[in-house]
Short mmCIF file of C-alpha atoms and ligand atoms in Angstrom, two decimals:
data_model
loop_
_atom_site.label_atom_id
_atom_site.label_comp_id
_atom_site.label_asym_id
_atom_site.label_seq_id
_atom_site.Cartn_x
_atom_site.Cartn_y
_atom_site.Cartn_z
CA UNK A 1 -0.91 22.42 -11.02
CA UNK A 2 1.40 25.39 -10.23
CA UNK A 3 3.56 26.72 -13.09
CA UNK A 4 6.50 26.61 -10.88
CA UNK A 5 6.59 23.15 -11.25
CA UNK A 6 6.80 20.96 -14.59
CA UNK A 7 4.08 18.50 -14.65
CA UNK A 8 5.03 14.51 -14.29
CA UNK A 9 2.41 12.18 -15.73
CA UNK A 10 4.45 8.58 -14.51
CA UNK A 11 2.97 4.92 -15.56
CA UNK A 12 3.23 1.96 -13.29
CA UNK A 13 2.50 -0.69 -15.53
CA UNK A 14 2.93 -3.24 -12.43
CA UNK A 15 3.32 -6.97 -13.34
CA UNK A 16 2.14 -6.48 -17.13
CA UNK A 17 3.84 -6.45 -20.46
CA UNK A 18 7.60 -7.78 -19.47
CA UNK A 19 7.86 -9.05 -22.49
CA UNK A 20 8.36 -8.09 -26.40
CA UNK A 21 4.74 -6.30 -26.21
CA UNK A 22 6.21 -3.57 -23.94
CA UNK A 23 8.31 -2.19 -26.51
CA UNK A 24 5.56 -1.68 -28.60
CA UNK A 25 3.21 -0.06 -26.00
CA UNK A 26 6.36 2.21 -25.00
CA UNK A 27 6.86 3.18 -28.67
CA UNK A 28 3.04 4.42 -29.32
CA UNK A 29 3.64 6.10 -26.09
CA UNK A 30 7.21 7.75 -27.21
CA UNK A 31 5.07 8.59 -30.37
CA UNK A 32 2.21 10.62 -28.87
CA UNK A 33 3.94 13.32 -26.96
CA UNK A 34 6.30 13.85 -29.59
CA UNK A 35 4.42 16.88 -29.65
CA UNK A 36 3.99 17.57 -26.07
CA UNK A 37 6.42 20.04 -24.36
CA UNK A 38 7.05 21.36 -20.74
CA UNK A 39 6.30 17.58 -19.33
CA UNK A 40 7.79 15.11 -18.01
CA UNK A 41 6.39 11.21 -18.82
CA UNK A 42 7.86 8.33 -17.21
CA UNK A 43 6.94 4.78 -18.04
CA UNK A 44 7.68 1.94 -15.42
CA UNK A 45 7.42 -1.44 -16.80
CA UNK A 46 8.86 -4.75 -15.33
CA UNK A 47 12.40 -5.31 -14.86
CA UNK A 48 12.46 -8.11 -17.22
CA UNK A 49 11.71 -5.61 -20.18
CA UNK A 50 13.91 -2.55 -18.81
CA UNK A 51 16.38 -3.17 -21.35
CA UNK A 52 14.83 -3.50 -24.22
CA UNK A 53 12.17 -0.39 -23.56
CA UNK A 54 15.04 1.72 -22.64
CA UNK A 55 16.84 1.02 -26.55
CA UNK A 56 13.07 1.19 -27.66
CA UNK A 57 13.13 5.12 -25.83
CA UNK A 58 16.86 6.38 -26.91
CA UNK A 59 16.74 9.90 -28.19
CA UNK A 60 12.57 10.05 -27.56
CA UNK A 61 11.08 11.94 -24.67
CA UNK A 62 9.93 9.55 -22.43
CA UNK A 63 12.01 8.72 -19.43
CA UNK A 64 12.43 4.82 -18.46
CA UNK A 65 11.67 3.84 -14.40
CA UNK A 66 11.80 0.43 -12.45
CA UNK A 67 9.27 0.13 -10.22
CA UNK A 68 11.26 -1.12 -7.01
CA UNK A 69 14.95 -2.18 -6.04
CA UNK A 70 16.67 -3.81 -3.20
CA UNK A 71 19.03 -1.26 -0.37
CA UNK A 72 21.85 -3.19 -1.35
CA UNK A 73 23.94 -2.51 -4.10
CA UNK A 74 24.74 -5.97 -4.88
CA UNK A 75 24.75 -9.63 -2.62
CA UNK A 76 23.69 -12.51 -1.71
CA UNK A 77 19.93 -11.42 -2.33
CA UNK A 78 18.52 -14.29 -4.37
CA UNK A 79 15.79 -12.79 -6.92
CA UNK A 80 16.37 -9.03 -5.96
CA UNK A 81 17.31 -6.13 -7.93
CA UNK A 82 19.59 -3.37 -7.14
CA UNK A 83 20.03 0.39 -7.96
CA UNK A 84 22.95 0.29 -9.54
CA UNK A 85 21.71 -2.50 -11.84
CA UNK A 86 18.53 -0.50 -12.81
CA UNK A 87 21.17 2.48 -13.68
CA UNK A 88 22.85 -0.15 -15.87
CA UNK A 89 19.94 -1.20 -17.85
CA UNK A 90 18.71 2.57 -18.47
CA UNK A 91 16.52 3.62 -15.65
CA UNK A 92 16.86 7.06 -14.36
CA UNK A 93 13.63 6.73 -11.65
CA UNK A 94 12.10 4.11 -9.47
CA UNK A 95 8.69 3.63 -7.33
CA UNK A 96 9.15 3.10 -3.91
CA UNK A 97 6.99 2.23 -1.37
CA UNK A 98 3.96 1.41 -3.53
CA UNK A 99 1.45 0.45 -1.13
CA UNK A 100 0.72 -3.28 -3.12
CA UNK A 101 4.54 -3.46 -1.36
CA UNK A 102 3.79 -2.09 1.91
CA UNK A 103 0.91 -4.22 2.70
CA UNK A 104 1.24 -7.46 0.27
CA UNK A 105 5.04 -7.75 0.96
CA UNK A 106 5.54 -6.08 4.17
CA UNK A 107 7.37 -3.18 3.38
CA UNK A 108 7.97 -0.80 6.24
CA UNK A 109 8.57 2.79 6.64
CA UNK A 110 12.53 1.95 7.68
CA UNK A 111 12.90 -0.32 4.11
CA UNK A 112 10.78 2.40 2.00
CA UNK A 113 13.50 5.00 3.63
CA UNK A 114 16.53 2.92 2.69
CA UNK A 115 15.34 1.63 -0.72
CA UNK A 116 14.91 5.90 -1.44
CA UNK A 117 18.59 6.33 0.26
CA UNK A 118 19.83 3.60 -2.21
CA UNK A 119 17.77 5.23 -5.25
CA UNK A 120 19.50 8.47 -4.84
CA UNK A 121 22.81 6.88 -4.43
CA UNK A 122 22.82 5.95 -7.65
CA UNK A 123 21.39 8.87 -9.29
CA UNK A 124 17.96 7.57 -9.34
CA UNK A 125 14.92 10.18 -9.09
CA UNK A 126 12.66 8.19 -6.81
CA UNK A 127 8.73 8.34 -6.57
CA UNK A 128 7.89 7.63 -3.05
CA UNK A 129 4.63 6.56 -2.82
CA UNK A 130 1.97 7.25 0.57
CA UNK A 131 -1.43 6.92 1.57
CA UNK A 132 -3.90 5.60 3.61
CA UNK A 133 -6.22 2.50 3.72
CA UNK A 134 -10.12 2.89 3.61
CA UNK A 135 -10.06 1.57 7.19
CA UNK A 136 -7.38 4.58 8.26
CA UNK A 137 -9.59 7.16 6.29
CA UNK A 138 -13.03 6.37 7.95
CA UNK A 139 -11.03 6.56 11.20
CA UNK A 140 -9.86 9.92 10.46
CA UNK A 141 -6.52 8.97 10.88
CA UNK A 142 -5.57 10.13 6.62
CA UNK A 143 -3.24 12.66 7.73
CA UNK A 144 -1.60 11.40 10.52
CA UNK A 145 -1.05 8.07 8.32
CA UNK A 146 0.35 10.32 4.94
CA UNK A 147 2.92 12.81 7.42
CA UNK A 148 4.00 9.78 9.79
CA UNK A 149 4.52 7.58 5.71
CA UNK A 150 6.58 11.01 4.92
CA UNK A 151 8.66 11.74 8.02
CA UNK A 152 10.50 8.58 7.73
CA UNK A 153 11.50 9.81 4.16
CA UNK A 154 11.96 13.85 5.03
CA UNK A 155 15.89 13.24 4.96
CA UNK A 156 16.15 12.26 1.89
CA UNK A 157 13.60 14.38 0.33
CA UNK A 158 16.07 17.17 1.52
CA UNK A 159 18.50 15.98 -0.04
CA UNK A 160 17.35 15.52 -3.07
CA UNK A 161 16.60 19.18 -3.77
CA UNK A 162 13.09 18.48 -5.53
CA UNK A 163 14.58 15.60 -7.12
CA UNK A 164 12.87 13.44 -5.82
CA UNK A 165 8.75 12.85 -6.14
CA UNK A 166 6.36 12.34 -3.64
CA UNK A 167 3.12 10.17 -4.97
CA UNK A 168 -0.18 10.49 -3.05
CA UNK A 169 -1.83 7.47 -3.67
CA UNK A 170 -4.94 6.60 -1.40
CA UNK A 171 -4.97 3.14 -1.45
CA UNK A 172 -8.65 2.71 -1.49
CA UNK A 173 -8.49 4.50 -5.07
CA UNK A 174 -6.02 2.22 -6.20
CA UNK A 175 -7.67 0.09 -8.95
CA UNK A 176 -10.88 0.63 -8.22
CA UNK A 177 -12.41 2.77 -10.34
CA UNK A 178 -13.22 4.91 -6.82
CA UNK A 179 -10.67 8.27 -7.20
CA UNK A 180 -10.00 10.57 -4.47
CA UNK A 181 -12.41 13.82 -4.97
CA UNK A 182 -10.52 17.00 -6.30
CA UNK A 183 -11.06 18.05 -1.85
CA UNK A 184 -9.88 14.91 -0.90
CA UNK A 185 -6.79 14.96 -3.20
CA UNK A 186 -5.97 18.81 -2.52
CA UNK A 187 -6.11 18.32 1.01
CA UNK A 188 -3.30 15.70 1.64
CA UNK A 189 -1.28 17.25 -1.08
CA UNK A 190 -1.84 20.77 0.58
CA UNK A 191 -0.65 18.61 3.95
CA UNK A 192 2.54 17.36 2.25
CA UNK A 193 3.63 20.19 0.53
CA UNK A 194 3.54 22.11 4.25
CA UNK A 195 5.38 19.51 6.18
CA UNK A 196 7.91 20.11 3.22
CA UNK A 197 8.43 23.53 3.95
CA UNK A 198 9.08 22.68 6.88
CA UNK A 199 12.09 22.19 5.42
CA UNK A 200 12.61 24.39 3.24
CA UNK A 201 9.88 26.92 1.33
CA UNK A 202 12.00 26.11 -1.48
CA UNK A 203 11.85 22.36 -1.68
CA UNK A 204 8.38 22.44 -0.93
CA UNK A 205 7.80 24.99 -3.65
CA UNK A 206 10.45 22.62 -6.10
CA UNK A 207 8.45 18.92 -4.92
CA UNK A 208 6.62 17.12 -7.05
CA UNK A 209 3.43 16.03 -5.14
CA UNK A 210 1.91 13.34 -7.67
CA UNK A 211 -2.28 11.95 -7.38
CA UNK A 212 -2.18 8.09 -8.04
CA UNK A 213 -5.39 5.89 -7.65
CA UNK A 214 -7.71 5.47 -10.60
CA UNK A 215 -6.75 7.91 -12.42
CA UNK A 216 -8.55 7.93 -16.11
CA UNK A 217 -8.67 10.57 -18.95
CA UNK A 218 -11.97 11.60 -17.49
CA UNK A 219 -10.58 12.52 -14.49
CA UNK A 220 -7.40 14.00 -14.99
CA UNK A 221 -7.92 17.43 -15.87
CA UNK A 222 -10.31 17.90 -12.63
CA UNK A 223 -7.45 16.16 -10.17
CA UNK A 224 -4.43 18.30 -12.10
CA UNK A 225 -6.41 21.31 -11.59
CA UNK A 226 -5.44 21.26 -8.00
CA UNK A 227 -2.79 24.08 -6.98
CA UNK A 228 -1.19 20.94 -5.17
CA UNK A 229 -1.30 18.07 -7.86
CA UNK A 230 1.72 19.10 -10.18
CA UNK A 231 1.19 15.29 -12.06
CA UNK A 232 -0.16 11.59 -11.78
CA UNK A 233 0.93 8.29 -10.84
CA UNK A 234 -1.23 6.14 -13.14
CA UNK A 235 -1.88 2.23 -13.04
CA UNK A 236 -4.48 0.67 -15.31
CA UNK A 237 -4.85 3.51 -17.68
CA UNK A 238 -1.10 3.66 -17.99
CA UNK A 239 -1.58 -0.17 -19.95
CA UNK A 240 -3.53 1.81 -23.03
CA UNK A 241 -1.95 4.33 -24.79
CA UNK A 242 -4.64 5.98 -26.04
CA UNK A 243 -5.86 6.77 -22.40
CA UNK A 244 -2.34 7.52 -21.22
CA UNK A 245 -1.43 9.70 -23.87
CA UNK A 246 -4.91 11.84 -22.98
CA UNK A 247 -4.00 11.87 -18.97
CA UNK A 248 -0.79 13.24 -20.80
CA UNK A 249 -2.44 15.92 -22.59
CA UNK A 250 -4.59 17.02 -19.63
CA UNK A 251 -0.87 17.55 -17.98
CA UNK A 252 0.03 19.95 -20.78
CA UNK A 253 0.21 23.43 -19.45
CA UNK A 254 -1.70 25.99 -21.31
P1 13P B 301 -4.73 2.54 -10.85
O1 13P B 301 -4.50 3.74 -11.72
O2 13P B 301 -4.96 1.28 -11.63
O3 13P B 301 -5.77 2.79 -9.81
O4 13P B 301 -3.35 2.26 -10.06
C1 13P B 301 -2.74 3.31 -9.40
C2 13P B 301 -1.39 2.88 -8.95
O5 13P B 301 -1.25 2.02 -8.11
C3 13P B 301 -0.23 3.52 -9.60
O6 13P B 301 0.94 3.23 -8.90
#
């Protein structure tokens, strides 16, 4: 972590608790870093318990996120969500380009890039997620994969200003109990964070770069100890408050 940046600790609770159980697992959360400051903690349940999580989270400090949307602000798009609908029901971020929807649904570079135009849009901080397969990191291809996942995205990470978040998320790590090393992690984010400046010195310094992939409360403090890793996009651990709240804590600046 760099003190420059204010550390994001973000839950993807994927397709668990969308029902009356999610309140309750977002109020132990809301209730645990009561006490934490100079963080930010987003939770990300299903859509079908947005609502009610985001009247569960009014006046607490934990911010309420979707965890995808469709381009299109509204249509004929039977079963899809839009951006200005997950602005209506209290979200203020969403996940995009998850790699579960890159490779189980398809999801190209050109859709992650316009579901992160329609995000901003609307006011929405996304967390655009990259990484590589096992197959793409034993071929040496990691960082060629990550910056080729990021180019199509560079526009609107430019103009968001560091609103937006980038999440590394090696999809080999990615529930399986197998995390990227504190090298492995620190080298991609180090990558990202220079194809940034790029940019601008100052968007790469004001970027989020967020470590997903099994992240656990004995790992955390080793992985946010990177100069590069300002947070953590947490899956599994994210569904137990007791080990969320403790990634949380190892996010707490000194
Ligand atoms: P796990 O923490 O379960 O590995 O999931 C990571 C993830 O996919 C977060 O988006």
């Amino acid at each position: 972590m760099n003190a420059q940046r204010r550390p994001l600790i973000a839950g993807n609770w994927k397709m668990f608790h969308g029902g009356p159980g999610a309140c309750d697992l977002a109020a132990q959360i809301a209730a645990g870093v009561e006490d934490l400051d100079h963080i930010d903690v987003v939770i990300c349940p299903p859509f079908t318990a947005l609502a009610a999580v985001a009247a569960e989270l009014e006046g607490r400090k934990v911010q309420l996120g979707a965890q995808n949307l469709h381009p299109q602000a509204s249509g004929a798009f039977t079963g899809e969500v839009s951006g200005p609908m997950l602005v209506e029901c209290g979200a203020r971020w969403v996940i995009v380009g998850h790699s579960e929807r890159r490779h189980q649904y398809g999801e190209g570079d050109d859709l992650v890039a316009a579901k992160t135009k329609a995000a901003l849009d609307v006011g929405l901080r996304p967390i655009i997620c990259v990484g590589e397969t096992l197959a793409e990191r034993t071929g040496g291809q990691t960082l060629a994969v990550v910056q080729h996942q990021l180019e199509a995205v560079m526009p609107m990470l430019e103009r968001s200003q560091g609103q937006a978040v980038v999440a590394y998320e090696p999809v080999w790590a990615i529930g399986t109990g197998h995390n990227a090393t504190t090298a492995q992690a620190q080298e991609v984010h180090a990558m990202i964070r220079a194809q940034l400046r790029q940019l601008s010195s100052q968007l790469a310094e004001r970027t989020r770069i967020l470590y997903g992939g099994s992240v656990k409360p004995d790992n955390a403090a080793a992985l946010l100890s990177c100069p590069d890793v300002d947070g953590a996009l947490v899956g599994g651990a994210s569904l137990d408050p007791h080990q969320f709240l403790a990634i949380a804590r190892a996010a707490q600046p000194a």
